[in-house]
CSV table of C-alpha atoms in Angstrom, one decimal:
chain,number,residue,atom,x,y,z
X,21,THR,CA,22.5,10.2,2.6
X,22,GLY,CA,24.9,7.4,2.2
X,23,VAL,CA,23.5,5.3,5.1
X,24,ARG,CA,20.5,3.1,5.5
X,25,HIS,CA,17.3,5.3,5.7
X,26,PHE,CA,13.7,5.4,4.8
X,27,GLY,CA,12.9,7.9,2.0
X,28,ALA,CA,9.7,9.4,0.7
X,29,THR,CA,9.1,11.7,-2.3
X,30,LEU,CA,6.5,14.4,-2.0
X,31,PRO,CA,5.0,17.0,-4.4
X,32,TRP,CA,7.0,20.2,-4.2
X,33,PRO,CA,4.3,22.3,-2.5
X,34,ARG,CA,3.8,19.7,0.2
X,35,TRP,CA,7.6,19.3,0.8
X,36,GLU,CA,7.9,23.1,1.3
X,37,ALA,CA,4.9,23.1,3.7
X,38,LEU,CA,6.3,20.2,5.6
X,39,ALA,CA,9.8,21.7,5.8
X,40,GLU,CA,8.3,24.9,7.2
X,41,ALA,CA,6.1,23.0,9.7
X,42,LEU,CA,9.1,21.0,11.0
X,43,ARG,CA,11.1,24.3,11.4
X,44,THR,CA,8.2,25.9,13.2
X,45,ARG,CA,7.9,23.0,15.6
X,46,GLY,CA,11.6,23.0,16.4
X,47,ILE,CA,12.3,19.5,14.9
X,48,ALA,CA,16.0,18.9,14.7
X,49,PHE,CA,17.2,18.3,11.1
X,50,ARG,CA,19.9,15.7,10.5
X,51,MET,CA,20.3,17.5,7.2
X,52,ALA,CA,18.7,20.9,6.8
X,53,PRO,CA,16.3,21.6,3.9
X,54,THR,CA,18.5,22.0,0.8
X,55,VAL,CA,17.8,22.7,-2.9
X,56,SER,CA,20.3,21.4,-5.4
X,57,HIS,CA,20.6,21.8,-9.2
X,58,LEU,CA,18.7,25.1,-8.8
X,59,GLY,CA,17.1,26.3,-12.0
X,60,THR,CA,17.7,23.1,-14.0
X,61,ALA,CA,15.4,20.3,-15.1
X,62,ALA,CA,17.0,18.2,-12.3
X,63,GLU,CA,16.2,20.7,-9.5
X,64,GLN,CA,15.4,18.8,-6.3
X,65,ALA,CA,15.1,19.5,-2.6
X,66,LYS,CA,15.6,17.3,0.4
X,67,LEU,CA,15.8,17.2,4.1
X,68,VAL,CA,16.7,14.5,6.6
X,69,ILE,CA,15.2,14.0,10.1
X,70,SER,CA,15.2,11.0,12.5
X,71,ASP,CA,12.5,9.2,14.3
X,72,PRO,CA,12.5,8.7,18.0
X,73,SER,CA,14.5,5.5,17.6
X,74,GLY,CA,17.2,7.3,15.6
X,75,ASN,CA,16.2,5.9,12.1
X,76,LEU,CA,16.9,8.4,9.4
X,77,ILE,CA,14.0,9.7,7.2
X,78,GLU,CA,14.8,11.5,4.0
X,79,LEU,CA,12.1,13.6,2.5
X,80,LYS,CA,12.7,14.7,-1.1
X,81,CYS,CA,10.9,16.4,-4.0
X,82,TYR,CA,11.7,17.1,-7.6
X,83,ARG,CA,10.6,20.2,-9.4
X,84,ASN,CA,10.3,18.1,-12.6
X,85,PRO,CA,10.3,14.4,-11.6
X,86,ALA,CA,10.4,13.0,-15.1
X,87,ALA,CA,13.4,15.1,-16.1
X,88,ALA,CA,15.2,14.7,-12.7
X,89,LEU,CA,14.9,10.9,-12.9
X,90,GLY,CA,15.6,10.6,-16.6
X,91,LEU,CA,12.1,9.2,-17.3
X,92,GLU,CA,10.3,9.7,-20.6
X,93,ALA,CA,6.8,10.9,-20.5
X,94,ALA,CA,5.6,7.6,-21.9
X,95,ALA,CA,7.1,5.8,-18.9
X,96,CYS,CA,4.9,7.7,-16.5
X,97,PRO,CA,1.3,6.9,-17.4
X,98,ALA,CA,-1.4,9.2,-16.3
X,99,PRO,CA,-3.4,8.0,-13.3
X,100,GLY,CA,-6.2,5.7,-14.3
X,101,SER,CA,-4.6,4.7,-17.6
């Protein structure tokens, strides 16, 4: 977002569900849910809201995290390894 903010990355289905829940509850978006790089390995989605103190919160997800972040599969060990 270009300014100080807190960010969290969620799995794609959880991000979609959260975006819809925020819309349904009438939460004001500082940046509406947006998908970029549609149909590519770098496809990602994000939205920005603010907390009651005005701090920005960016919620993001990647369709293919390893590809979007330029990580090799070996750099992402399976849980428990």
